[in-house]
PDB file of C-alpha atoms and ligand atoms in Angstrom:
ATOM      1  CA  MET B 124      11.527  21.061  -9.846  1.00 93.00           C
ATOM      2  CA  CYS B 125      11.953  17.521  -8.414  1.00 97.00           C
ATOM      3  CA  ASN B 126      14.533  15.405 -10.422  1.00 92.00           C
ATOM      4  CA  VAL B 127      12.423  12.257  -9.911  1.00 95.00           C
ATOM      5  CA  CYS B 128       8.742  13.199 -10.653  1.00 96.00           C
ATOM      6  CA  ASN B 129       9.540  16.487 -12.550  1.00 96.00           C
ATOM      7  CA  LYS B 130       6.581  17.994 -10.754  1.00 94.00           C
ATOM      8  CA  GLY B 131       6.964  18.542  -7.122  1.00 95.00           C
ATOM      9  CA  LYS B 132       8.547  21.454  -5.356  1.00 97.00           C
ATOM     10  CA  VAL B 133      11.933  20.649  -4.088  1.00 97.00           C
ATOM     11  CA  VAL B 134      12.392  20.271  -0.337  1.00 97.00           C
ATOM     12  CA  TYR B 135      15.518  18.360  -0.093  1.00 97.00           C
ATOM     13  CA  PHE B 136      18.942  18.286  -1.822  1.00 96.00           C
ATOM     14  CA  ARG B 137      20.668  14.889  -1.614  1.00 95.00           C
ATOM     15  CA  ALA B 138      24.300  16.216  -2.015  1.00 94.00           C
ATOM     16  CA  TYR B 139      26.010  12.868  -2.481  1.00 92.00           C
ATOM     17  CA  SER B 140      23.777  11.932  -5.542  1.00 93.00           C
ATOM     18  CA  GLY B 141      22.905  15.366  -6.712  1.00 94.00           C
ATOM     19  CA  GLU B 142      19.160  14.709  -6.537  1.00 95.00           C
ATOM     20  CA  ARG B 143      16.691  17.451  -5.777  1.00 97.00           C
ATOM     21  CA  LEU B 144      13.581  15.855  -4.306  1.00 97.00           C
ATOM     22  CA  CYS B 145      10.059  16.772  -3.437  1.00 98.00           C
ATOM     23  CA  SER B 146       8.378  15.731  -0.298  1.00 98.00           C
ATOM     24  CA  ARG B 147       6.834  12.603  -1.903  1.00 97.00           C
ATOM     25  CA  CYS B 148       9.889  11.408  -3.738  1.00 98.00           C
ATOM     26  CA  PHE B 149      12.126  12.159  -0.712  1.00 98.00           C
ATOM     27  CA  THR B 150       9.711  10.016   1.577  1.00 98.00           C
ATOM     28  CA  LYS B 151       9.516   7.187  -1.099  1.00 97.00           C
ATOM     29  CA  THR B 152      13.304   7.019  -1.585  1.00 97.00           C
ATOM     30  CA  PHE B 153      13.913   7.365   2.168  1.00 98.00           C
ATOM     31  CA  GLU B 154      11.614   4.431   3.029  1.00 97.00           C
ATOM     32  CA  LYS B 155      12.784   2.231   0.165  1.00 97.00           C
ATOM     33  CA  ARG B 156      16.410   2.561   1.429  1.00 97.00           C
ATOM     34  CA  VAL B 157      15.275   1.539   4.890  1.00 98.00           C
ATOM     35  CA  ALA B 158      13.646  -1.567   3.422  1.00 97.00           C
ATOM     36  CA  LYS B 159      16.730  -2.323   1.346  1.00 97.00           C
ATOM     37  CA  THR B 160      18.918  -2.107   4.475  1.00 97.00           C
ATOM     38  CA  ILE B 161      16.817  -4.468   6.133  1.00 97.00           C
ATOM     39  CA  ALA B 162      16.980  -6.886   3.276  1.00 96.00           C
ATOM     40  CA  LYS B 163      20.696  -6.409   2.575  1.00 95.00           C
ATOM     41  CA  TYR B 164      21.620  -7.319   6.101  1.00 94.00           C
ATOM     42  CA  ASP B 165      18.891  -9.829   6.744  1.00 95.00           C
ATOM     43  CA  MET B 166      17.838  -7.748   9.757  1.00 97.00           C
ATOM     44  CA  LEU B 167      14.202  -8.842  10.153  1.00 97.00           C
ATOM     45  CA  ARG B 168      12.141 -12.086   9.661  1.00 96.00           C
ATOM     46  CA  TYR B 169       8.605 -12.194   8.266  1.00 95.00           C
ATOM     47  CA  ASN B 170       7.335 -13.360  11.625  1.00 96.00           C
ATOM     48  CA  ASP B 171       9.426 -11.274  14.030  1.00 97.00           C
ATOM     49  CA  ARG B 172       8.081  -9.648  17.069  1.00 97.00           C
ATOM     50  CA  ILE B 173      10.024  -6.421  16.776  1.00 98.00           C
ATOM     51  CA  ALA B 174      10.825  -4.251  19.894  1.00 98.00           C
ATOM     52  CA  VAL B 175      11.479  -0.762  18.800  1.00 98.00           C
ATOM     53  CA  ALA B 176      13.609   1.295  21.052  1.00 98.00           C
ATOM     54  CA  VAL B 177      11.672   4.544  21.351  1.00 98.00           C
ATOM     55  CA  SER B 178      13.475   7.153  23.472  1.00 96.00           C
ATOM     56  CA  GLY B 179      10.965   9.776  22.295  1.00 96.00           C
ATOM     57  CA  GLY B 180      13.549  11.605  20.325  1.00 96.00           C
ATOM     58  CA  LYS B 181      12.871  12.227  16.609  1.00 97.00           C
ATOM     59  CA  ASP B 182      15.104   9.482  15.204  1.00 98.00           C
ATOM     60  CA  SER B 183      13.318   6.806  17.231  1.00 98.00           C
ATOM     61  CA  LEU B 184       9.834   8.029  16.321  1.00 98.00           C
ATOM     62  CA  ALA B 185      10.885   8.278  12.730  1.00 98.00           C
ATOM     63  CA  LEU B 186      12.150   4.735  12.857  1.00 98.00           C
ATOM     64  CA  LEU B 187       8.711   3.615  14.347  1.00 98.00           C
ATOM     65  CA  ARG B 188       6.837   5.221  11.596  1.00 97.00           C
ATOM     66  CA  VAL B 189       8.909   3.652   8.808  1.00 97.00           C
ATOM     67  CA  LEU B 190       8.907   0.266  10.448  1.00 97.00           C
ATOM     68  CA  ALA B 191       5.093   0.334  10.960  1.00 96.00           C
ATOM     69  CA  LYS B 192       4.768   1.096   7.150  1.00 95.00           C
ATOM     70  CA  ILE B 193       7.228  -1.808   6.224  1.00 93.00           C
ATOM     71  CA  GLU B 194       5.890  -4.233   8.692  1.00 92.00           C
ATOM     72  CA  ALA B 195       2.161  -3.693   7.609  1.00 92.00           C
ATOM     73  CA  LYS B 196       3.202  -5.845   4.530  1.00 93.00           C
ATOM     74  CA  PHE B 197       4.171  -8.793   6.878  1.00 93.00           C
ATOM     75  CA  PRO B 198       0.968  -9.936   8.723  1.00 93.00           C
ATOM     76  CA  GLU B 199       2.756 -12.358  10.786  1.00 96.00           C
ATOM     77  CA  SER B 200       5.109  -9.768  12.215  1.00 95.00           C
ATOM     78  CA  SER B 201       4.201  -7.532  15.130  1.00 96.00           C
ATOM     79  CA  MET B 202       5.742  -4.617  16.659  1.00 97.00           C
ATOM     80  CA  VAL B 203       5.995  -3.044  20.118  1.00 98.00           C
ATOM     81  CA  ALA B 204       7.433   0.381  21.075  1.00 98.00           C
ATOM     82  CA  ILE B 205       9.660   0.150  24.215  1.00 98.00           C
ATOM     83  CA  THR B 206      10.602   3.392  26.122  1.00 98.00           C
ATOM     84  CA  VAL B 207      13.027   3.329  28.895  1.00 98.00           C
ATOM     85  CA  ASP B 208      12.669   6.158  31.436  1.00 98.00           C
ATOM     86  CA  GLU B 209      16.071   6.682  33.002  1.00 98.00           C
ATOM     87  CA  GLY B 210      14.669   9.346  35.233  1.00 97.00           C
ATOM     88  CA  ILE B 211      16.026  12.515  33.858  1.00 97.00           C
ATOM     89  CA  SER B 212      13.492  15.196  34.802  1.00 96.00           C
ATOM     90  CA  VAL B 213      12.278  17.650  32.113  1.00 97.00           C
ATOM     91  CA  TYR B 214      14.394  16.154  29.451  1.00 95.00           C
ATOM     92  CA  ARG B 215      12.993  12.548  29.487  1.00 96.00           C
ATOM     93  CA  ASP B 216       9.560  13.675  30.651  1.00 96.00           C
ATOM     94  CA  GLU B 217       9.273  15.679  27.629  1.00 97.00           C
ATOM     95  CA  ALA B 218      10.534  12.871  25.252  1.00 97.00           C
ATOM     96  CA  ILE B 219       7.998  10.357  26.864  1.00 97.00           C
ATOM     97  CA  LYS B 220       5.257  12.787  26.371  1.00 97.00           C
ATOM     98  CA  ASN B 221       6.349  13.215  22.650  1.00 97.00           C
ATOM     99  CA  ALA B 222       6.417   9.397  22.262  1.00 97.00           C
ATOM    100  CA  GLU B 223       3.048   8.870  23.882  1.00 97.00           C
ATOM    101  CA  ASP B 224       1.315  11.509  21.786  1.00 96.00           C
ATOM    102  CA  PHE B 225       2.969  10.350  18.461  1.00 97.00           C
ATOM    103  CA  ILE B 226       2.223   6.577  19.206  1.00 97.00           C
ATOM    104  CA  SER B 227      -1.301   7.334  20.143  1.00 96.00           C
ATOM    105  CA  LYS B 228      -1.839   9.170  16.754  1.00 95.00           C
ATOM    106  CA  MET B 229      -0.420   6.134  15.073  1.00 93.00           C
ATOM    107  CA  GLY B 230      -3.326   4.213  16.410  1.00 89.00           C
ATOM    108  CA  ASN B 231      -2.423   0.576  16.596  1.00 86.00           C
ATOM    109  CA  VAL B 232       1.128   0.298  18.184  1.00 94.00           C
ATOM    110  CA  GLU B 233       1.554  -1.254  21.599  1.00 96.00           C
ATOM    111  CA  HIS B 234       3.708   0.979  23.733  1.00 98.00           C
ATOM    112  CA  VAL B 235       5.599  -0.399  26.861  1.00 98.00           C
ATOM    113  CA  LYS B 236       7.367   1.670  29.367  1.00 98.00           C
ATOM    114  CA  VAL B 237      10.034   0.656  31.868  1.00 98.00           C
ATOM    115  CA  SER B 238      12.018   2.815  34.251  1.00 97.00           C
ATOM    116  CA  PHE B 239      15.259   2.631  36.054  1.00 97.00           C
ATOM    117  CA  LYS B 240      13.223   3.375  39.278  1.00 96.00           C
ATOM    118  CA  GLU B 241      11.132   0.188  38.903  1.00 96.00           C
ATOM    119  CA  LEU B 242      13.916  -1.984  37.663  1.00 95.00           C
ATOM    120  CA  PHE B 243      17.068  -0.822  39.557  1.00 94.00           C
ATOM    121  CA  GLY B 244      15.515   1.124  42.415  1.00 93.00           C
ATOM    122  CA  PHE B 245      16.721   4.663  41.565  1.00 95.00           C
ATOM    123  CA  THR B 246      16.518   7.278  38.917  1.00 96.00           C
ATOM    124  CA  LEU B 247      19.492   8.708  37.134  1.00 97.00           C
ATOM    125  CA  ASP B 248      18.741  12.069  38.800  1.00 97.00           C
ATOM    126  CA  ASP B 249      18.851  10.276  42.049  1.00 95.00           C
ATOM    127  CA  VAL B 250      22.329   8.822  41.739  1.00 95.00           C
ATOM    128  CA  VAL B 251      23.733  12.113  40.242  1.00 95.00           C
ATOM    129  CA  ARG B 252      22.116  14.242  42.958  1.00 94.00           C
ATOM    130  CA  ASP B 253      23.168  12.142  45.912  1.00 91.00           C
ATOM    131  CA  GLY B 254      26.854  11.869  44.674  1.00 92.00           C
ATOM    132  CA  ALA B 255      26.956   8.268  44.083  1.00 92.00           C
ATOM    133  CA  VAL B 256      27.980   8.612  40.497  1.00 92.00           C
ATOM    134  CA  ASP B 257      30.786  11.046  41.356  1.00 92.00           C
ATOM    135  CA  ARG B 258      31.920   8.900  44.233  1.00 91.00           C
ATOM    136  CA  ALA B 259      32.098   5.893  41.899  1.00 90.00           C
ATOM    137  CA  GLY B 260      34.101   7.923  39.446  1.00 91.00           C
ATOM    138  CA  ILE B 261      31.616   7.160  36.497  1.00 92.00           C
ATOM    139  CA  LYS B 262      30.084   9.547  34.175  1.00 90.00           C
ATOM    140  CA  PRO B 263      26.268   9.804  34.145  1.00 93.00           C
ATOM    141  CA  CYS B 264      26.263   8.869  30.420  1.00 92.00           C
ATOM    142  CA  THR B 265      28.007   5.669  31.250  1.00 91.00           C
ATOM    143  CA  VAL B 266      25.490   4.694  33.857  1.00 95.00           C
ATOM    144  CA  CYS B 267      22.602   5.858  31.544  1.00 95.00           C
ATOM    145  CA  GLY B 268      23.965   4.015  28.451  1.00 94.00           C
ATOM    146  CA  ILE B 269      24.678   0.787  30.143  1.00 95.00           C
ATOM    147  CA  LEU B 270      21.590   0.456  32.205  1.00 96.00           C
ATOM    148  CA  ARG B 271      19.357   1.620  29.311  1.00 97.00           C
ATOM    149  CA  ARG B 272      20.679  -1.130  27.294  1.00 95.00           C
ATOM    150  CA  ARG B 273      20.020  -3.687  30.080  1.00 95.00           C
ATOM    151  CA  ALA B 274      16.489  -2.143  30.768  1.00 97.00           C
ATOM    152  CA  LEU B 275      15.717  -2.588  26.978  1.00 97.00           C
ATOM    153  CA  ASP B 276      16.798  -6.120  26.992  1.00 95.00           C
ATOM    154  CA  ILE B 277      14.655  -6.952  30.003  1.00 95.00           C
ATOM    155  CA  ALA B 278      11.566  -5.162  28.577  1.00 97.00           C
ATOM    156  CA  ALA B 279      12.158  -6.907  25.131  1.00 97.00           C
ATOM    157  CA  ARG B 280      12.175 -10.361  26.780  1.00 95.00           C
ATOM    158  CA  GLN B 281       9.083  -9.547  28.862  1.00 95.00           C
ATOM    159  CA  VAL B 282       7.127  -8.707  25.846  1.00 97.00           C
ATOM    160  CA  GLY B 283       8.494 -11.792  23.933  1.00 97.00           C
ATOM    161  CA  ALA B 284      10.349  -9.786  21.230  1.00 97.00           C
ATOM    162  CA  SER B 285      12.598 -11.683  18.925  1.00 97.00           C
ATOM    163  CA  VAL B 286      14.643  -8.738  17.890  1.00 98.00           C
ATOM    164  CA  ILE B 287      15.289  -5.130  19.073  1.00 98.00           C
ATOM    165  CA  ALA B 288      15.454  -2.310  16.480  1.00 98.00           C
ATOM    166  CA  THR B 289      17.329   0.813  17.318  1.00 98.00           C
ATOM    167  CA  ALA B 290      17.381   4.122  15.472  1.00 98.00           C
ATOM    168  CA  HIS B 291      21.230   4.452  14.997  1.00 97.00           C
ATOM    169  CA  THR B 292      21.930   6.263  11.928  1.00 98.00           C
ATOM    170  CA  LEU B 293      24.888   6.076   9.330  1.00 97.00           C
ATOM    171  CA  ASP B 294      26.456   8.957  11.303  1.00 97.00           C
ATOM    172  CA  ASP B 295      26.090   6.972  14.622  1.00 96.00           C
ATOM    173  CA  VAL B 296      27.650   3.917  13.141  1.00 96.00           C
ATOM    174  CA  VAL B 297      30.717   5.622  11.557  1.00 96.00           C
ATOM    175  CA  GLN B 298      31.232   7.596  14.817  1.00 95.00           C
ATOM    176  CA  THR B 299      31.224   4.350  16.716  1.00 92.00           C
ATOM    177  CA  TYR B 300      33.705   2.681  14.288  1.00 93.00           C
ATOM    178  CA  LEU B 301      36.008   5.662  14.532  1.00 92.00           C
ATOM    179  CA  MET B 302      35.789   5.780  18.364  1.00 90.00           C
ATOM    180  CA  ASN B 303      36.553   1.968  18.304  1.00 88.00           C
ATOM    181  CA  MET B 304      39.480   2.605  16.071  1.00 88.00           C
ATOM    182  CA  PHE B 305      40.876   5.346  18.256  1.00 88.00           C
ATOM    183  CA  ARG B 306      40.780   2.841  21.285  1.00 83.00           C
ATOM    184  CA  GLY B 307      42.584   0.215  19.083  1.00 82.00           C
ATOM    185  CA  ASP B 308      39.417  -1.992  18.973  1.00 77.00           C
ATOM    186  CA  ILE B 309      38.571  -2.296  15.375  1.00 72.00           C
ATOM    187  CA  ASP B 310      38.003  -6.079  15.487  1.00 65.00           C
ATOM    188  CA  LYS B 311      34.524  -5.719  17.067  1.00 68.00           C
ATOM    189  CA  GLN B 312      31.366  -7.018  15.357  1.00 78.00           C
ATOM    190  CA  PRO B 313      29.808  -4.966  12.678  1.00 86.00           C
ATOM    191  CA  PHE B 314      27.253  -2.660  14.097  1.00 88.00           C
ATOM    192  CA  GLY B 315      23.523  -3.189  13.939  1.00 88.00           C
ATOM    193  CA  ILE B 316      23.753  -6.614  12.191  1.00 87.00           C
ATOM    194  CA  ARG B 317      21.448  -9.470  13.503  1.00 91.00           C
ATOM    195  CA  MET B 318      23.530 -11.878  15.528  1.00 86.00           C
ATOM    196  CA  GLU B 319      21.654 -14.824  17.147  1.00 83.00           C
ATOM    197  CA  LEU B 320      23.507 -15.547  20.371  1.00 80.00           C
ATOM    198  CA  GLU B 321      22.094 -17.614  23.109  1.00 81.00           C
ATOM    199  CA  GLY B 322      20.814 -15.505  25.931  1.00 80.00           C
ATOM    200  CA  PHE B 323      20.660 -12.191  23.871  1.00 84.00           C
ATOM    201  CA  VAL B 324      17.822 -10.573  22.011  1.00 93.00           C
ATOM    202  CA  PRO B 325      19.563  -9.581  18.696  1.00 95.00           C
ATOM    203  CA  ARG B 326      19.736  -5.827  17.810  1.00 96.00           C
ATOM    204  CA  VAL B 327      19.510  -4.355  14.419  1.00 97.00           C
ATOM    205  CA  ALA B 328      19.738  -0.744  13.160  1.00 98.00           C
ATOM    206  CA  PRO B 329      17.639  -0.193  10.028  1.00 98.00           C
ATOM    207  CA  PHE B 330      18.841   3.375   9.646  1.00 98.00           C
ATOM    208  CA  LYS B 331      22.418   2.205   9.472  1.00 97.00           C
ATOM    209  CA  LEU B 332      22.736   3.249   5.725  1.00 97.00           C
ATOM    210  CA  THR B 333      20.801   6.541   6.244  1.00 97.00           C
ATOM    211  CA  PRO B 334      22.407   9.743   7.107  1.00 96.00           C
ATOM    212  CA  GLU B 335      21.144  11.584  10.148  1.00 96.00           C
ATOM    213  CA  SER B 336      20.294  14.624   7.993  1.00 95.00           C
ATOM    214  CA  GLU B 337      17.784  12.710   6.190  1.00 97.00           C
ATOM    215  CA  VAL B 338      16.153  11.206   9.379  1.00 98.00           C
ATOM    216  CA  VAL B 339      15.733  14.894  10.500  1.00 97.00           C
ATOM    217  CA  MET B 340      14.050  15.825   7.245  1.00 98.00           C
ATOM    218  CA  TYR B 341      11.871  12.697   7.329  1.00 98.00           C
ATOM    219  CA  ALA B 342      10.893  13.624  10.853  1.00 98.00           C
ATOM    220  CA  TYR B 343      10.081  17.210   9.885  1.00 97.00           C
ATOM    221  CA  LEU B 344       8.126  16.142   6.851  1.00 97.00           C
ATOM    222  CA  HIS B 345       5.895  13.775   8.864  1.00 97.00           C
ATOM    223  CA  ASN B 346       5.223  15.795  11.890  1.00 95.00           C
ATOM    224  CA  VAL B 347       7.462  13.797  14.283  1.00 97.00           C
ATOM    225  CA  PRO B 348       7.850  16.045  17.413  1.00 95.00           C
ATOM    226  CA  PHE B 349      11.359  17.406  18.142  1.00 96.00           C
ATOM    227  CA  GLN B 350      12.534  17.846  21.722  1.00 94.00           C
ATOM    228  CA  SER B 351      13.089  21.410  22.889  1.00 95.00           C
ATOM    229  CA  TYR B 352      15.063  20.364  26.003  1.00 95.00           C
ATOM    230  CA  THR B 353      18.710  18.956  25.976  1.00 92.00           C
ATOM    231  CA  CYS B 354      19.954  16.361  28.480  1.00 93.00           C
ATOM    232  CA  PRO B 355      21.480  18.165  31.550  1.00 93.00           C
ATOM    233  CA  TYR B 356      24.226  15.403  31.760  1.00 92.00           C
ATOM    234  CA  ALA B 357      25.382  15.821  28.104  1.00 87.00           C
ATOM    235  CA  ARG B 358      28.897  17.057  28.154  1.00 77.00           C
ATOM    236  CA  THR B 359      31.475  17.369  25.239  1.00 68.00           C
ATOM    237  CA  SER B 360      32.613  13.921  24.845  1.00 75.00           C
ATOM    238  CA  MET B 361      34.864  12.036  22.342  1.00 80.00           C
ATOM    239  CA  ARG B 362      31.725  11.307  20.325  1.00 85.00           C
ATOM    240  CA  ASP B 363      30.785  15.009  20.099  1.00 87.00           C
ATOM    241  CA  MET B 364      34.162  15.836  18.861  1.00 89.00           C
ATOM    242  CA  ILE B 365      34.001  12.966  16.270  1.00 92.00           C
ATOM    243  CA  ARG B 366      30.450  13.932  15.244  1.00 92.00           C
ATOM    244  CA  ASN B 367      31.504  17.526  14.570  1.00 92.00           C
ATOM    245  CA  PHE B 368      34.312  16.531  12.490  1.00 93.00           C
ATOM    246  CA  LEU B 369      32.424  14.083  10.430  1.00 95.00           C
ATOM    247  CA  THR B 370      29.441  16.347   9.877  1.00 93.00           C
ATOM    248  CA  GLU B 371      31.807  19.044   8.531  1.00 94.00           C
ATOM    249  CA  TYR B 372      33.614  16.492   6.377  1.00 94.00           C
ATOM    250  CA  GLU B 373      30.506  15.266   4.906  1.00 94.00           C
ATOM    251  CA  GLU B 374      29.336  18.795   4.159  1.00 92.00           C
ATOM    252  CA  ASN B 375      32.419  19.304   2.264  1.00 95.00           C
ATOM    253  CA  TYR B 376      32.854  15.915   0.728  1.00 95.00           C
ATOM    254  CA  PRO B 377      29.412  14.283   0.298  1.00 95.00           C
ATOM    255  CA  GLY B 378      29.324  10.638   0.470  1.00 95.00           C
ATOM    256  CA  THR B 379      32.126  10.303   3.024  1.00 95.00           C
ATOM    257  CA  LEU B 380      30.202   8.777   5.614  1.00 96.00           C
ATOM    258  CA  TYR B 381      28.951   5.872   3.421  1.00 96.00           C
ATOM    259  CA  THR B 382      32.456   5.269   1.996  1.00 96.00           C
ATOM    260  CA  ALA B 383      33.834   5.286   5.652  1.00 96.00           C
ATOM    261  CA  LEU B 384      31.276   2.689   6.728  1.00 95.00           C
ATOM    262  CA  THR B 385      32.099   0.404   3.894  1.00 94.00           C
ATOM    263  CA  SER B 386      35.779   0.807   4.424  1.00 94.00           C
ATOM    264  CA  PHE B 387      35.386   0.066   8.157  1.00 92.00           C
ATOM    265  CA  GLU B 388      33.364  -3.007   7.610  1.00 91.00           C
ATOM    266  CA  LYS B 389      35.921  -4.446   5.244  1.00 90.00           C
ATOM    267  CA  LEU B 390      38.349  -4.098   8.093  1.00 86.00           C
ATOM    268  CA  ILE B 391      36.330  -5.678  10.787  1.00 83.00           C
ATOM    269  CA  LYS B 392      37.000  -9.342  11.159  1.00 75.00           C
ATOM    270  CA  PRO B 393      34.134 -10.690  13.277  1.00 69.00           C
ATOM    271  CA  SER B 394      35.751 -12.589  16.151  1.00 67.00           C
ATOM    272  CA  ASN B 395      34.176 -15.471  17.826  1.00 64.00           C
ATOM    273  CA  VAL B 396      33.434 -13.899  21.112  1.00 65.00           C
ATOM    274  CA  SER B 397      33.621 -16.484  23.821  1.00 73.00           C
ATOM    275  CA  LEU B 398      30.903 -15.811  26.323  1.00 81.00           C
ATOM    276  CA  GLN B 399      30.477 -16.832  29.928  1.00 88.00           C
ATOM    277  CA  LYS B 400      27.725 -16.195  32.546  1.00 90.00           C
ATOM    278  CA  CYS B 401      27.926 -13.120  34.585  1.00 92.00           C
ATOM    279  CA  GLU B 402      28.697 -14.216  38.133  1.00 92.00           C
ATOM    280  CA  VAL B 403      26.147 -11.883  39.512  1.00 91.00           C
ATOM    281  CA  CYS B 404      23.193 -11.806  37.212  1.00 90.00           C
ATOM    282  CA  GLY B 405      23.907 -14.658  34.798  1.00 88.00           C
ATOM    283  CA  VAL B 406      23.500 -12.816  31.431  1.00 89.00           C
ATOM    284  CA  PRO B 407      26.255 -13.794  28.760  1.00 87.00           C
ATOM    285  CA  THR B 408      29.172 -11.643  28.801  1.00 88.00           C
ATOM    286  CA  SER B 409      32.802 -11.583  27.772  1.00 84.00           C
ATOM    287  CA  ARG B 410      33.710 -10.375  31.260  1.00 87.00           C
ATOM    288  CA  ARG B 411      33.499 -12.130  34.709  1.00 92.00           C
ATOM    289  CA  ILE B 412      30.889  -9.699  35.902  1.00 93.00           C
ATOM    290  CA  CYS B 413      28.835  -7.899  33.251  1.00 93.00           C
ATOM    291  CA  ARG B 414      28.985  -4.075  32.923  1.00 93.00           C
ATOM    292  CA  ALA B 415      25.684  -3.485  34.340  1.00 94.00           C
ATOM    293  CA  CYS B 416      26.354  -5.424  37.510  1.00 94.00           C
ATOM    294  CA  GLU B 417      29.668  -3.674  37.804  1.00 93.00           C
ATOM    295  CA  ILE B 418      27.916  -0.276  37.599  1.00 94.00           C
ATOM    296  CA  LEU B 419      25.488  -1.266  40.123  1.00 93.00           C
ATOM    297  CA  LYS B 420      28.123  -2.491  42.486  1.00 92.00           C
ATOM    298  CA  HIS B 421      29.961   0.790  42.081  1.00 90.00           C
ATOM    299  CA  LEU B 422      26.835   2.675  42.935  1.00 89.00           C
ATOM    300  CA  ASN B 423      26.272   0.444  45.747  1.00 78.00           C
ATOM    301  CA  VAL B 424      22.784  -0.661  44.748  1.00 73.00           C
ATOM    302  CA  ARG B 425      21.166  -4.110  44.421  1.00 59.00           C
ATOM    303  CA  GLU B 426      21.805  -6.742  41.797  1.00 56.00           C
ATOM    304  CA  VAL B 427      20.463  -6.164  38.317  1.00 55.00           C
ATOM    305  CA  PRO B 428      17.580  -8.344  37.457  1.00 55.00           C
ATOM    306  CA  ILE B 429      17.802 -10.645  34.355  1.00 50.00           C
ATOM    307  CA  GLN B 430      14.351 -10.262  33.412  1.00 48.00           C
TER     308      GLN B 430
HETATM  309 FE1  SF4 M  47      21.860   9.563  29.075  1.00 70.21          FE
HETATM  310 FE2  SF4 M  47      24.003  10.938  28.666  1.00 70.21          FE
HETATM  311 FE3  SF4 M  47      22.333  10.722  26.745  1.00 70.21          FE
HETATM  312 FE4  SF4 M  47      21.732  12.346  28.877  1.00 70.21          FE
HETATM  313  S1  SF4 M  47      23.311  12.590  27.301  1.00 70.21           S
HETATM  314  S2  SF4 M  47      20.380  10.692  27.780  1.00 70.21           S
HETATM  315  S3  SF4 M  47      22.825  10.896  30.426  1.00 70.21           S
HETATM  316  S4  SF4 M  47      23.515   9.135  27.542  1.00 70.21           S
HETATM  317 ZN1   ZN M  48       9.106  14.295  -6.923  1.00 70.21          ZN
HETATM  318 ZN1   ZN M  49      25.597  -9.131  35.428  1.00 70.21          ZN
END
């Protein structure tokens, strides 16, 4: 029997709090925590135009569903789902189809799609297949991650978004902090916190205090489609090793992820990043040439557009 309502059938055991929850109480507490995260970190404003980064994976569609419910209470806000098509056949095609189906069932959510092909002139498959990625000595995931970020920025500006929301979970954020620490780089800004810097659309992560396992359960309970294909370029990376370690640790010592996040955030001393304009595309960057332009230069393709 559910610990909260004392009626419903238990579908989820929240190990770190000891709660056994029915579907209704799980959903309610899940959505409440997302709303509290947004309020705690002052992530969204009542009149934001929110660009939700929707890859088509379950996390991003779950985020879209929760934000749509929260934003319904703020009539001056609006929301647009943005999907970046990197051009990874089968894998991304399936994700985009899942996103389209899910969004069309939601009814009133605007969906904008942009692609590497239209923005940069190639698909990720193209530059892997023709050997450009190998010749440049970069990994497909690096090209994908950096250019996806740029594509999302471009699309967010095009739709007049005031903020970008991503579906990074508590697990993702702690993985990132640990990776930064292993690289001797802990002094970075806290992850997923709204930072208003000129020339940037701020990014927030409303799932930052929500464990991945709960996002999976929420997605499952609310008919969010799951992908059946994995990305052909996914390889065992430092992040995978850290993810496996943290997952096992959390299973044995529930609550570790949250404790780790708060400990890391006490250590982070936000630095005043001094930004200059990228010499090629003009976006604010801490380097002479931004990473997107650097990648395009290595791949020997044309300049990255700013918007
Ligand atoms: Fe992109 Fe790498 Fe993720 Fe595939 S695994 S979608 S290439 S970042
Ligand atoms: Zn209940
Ligand atoms: Zn640049």
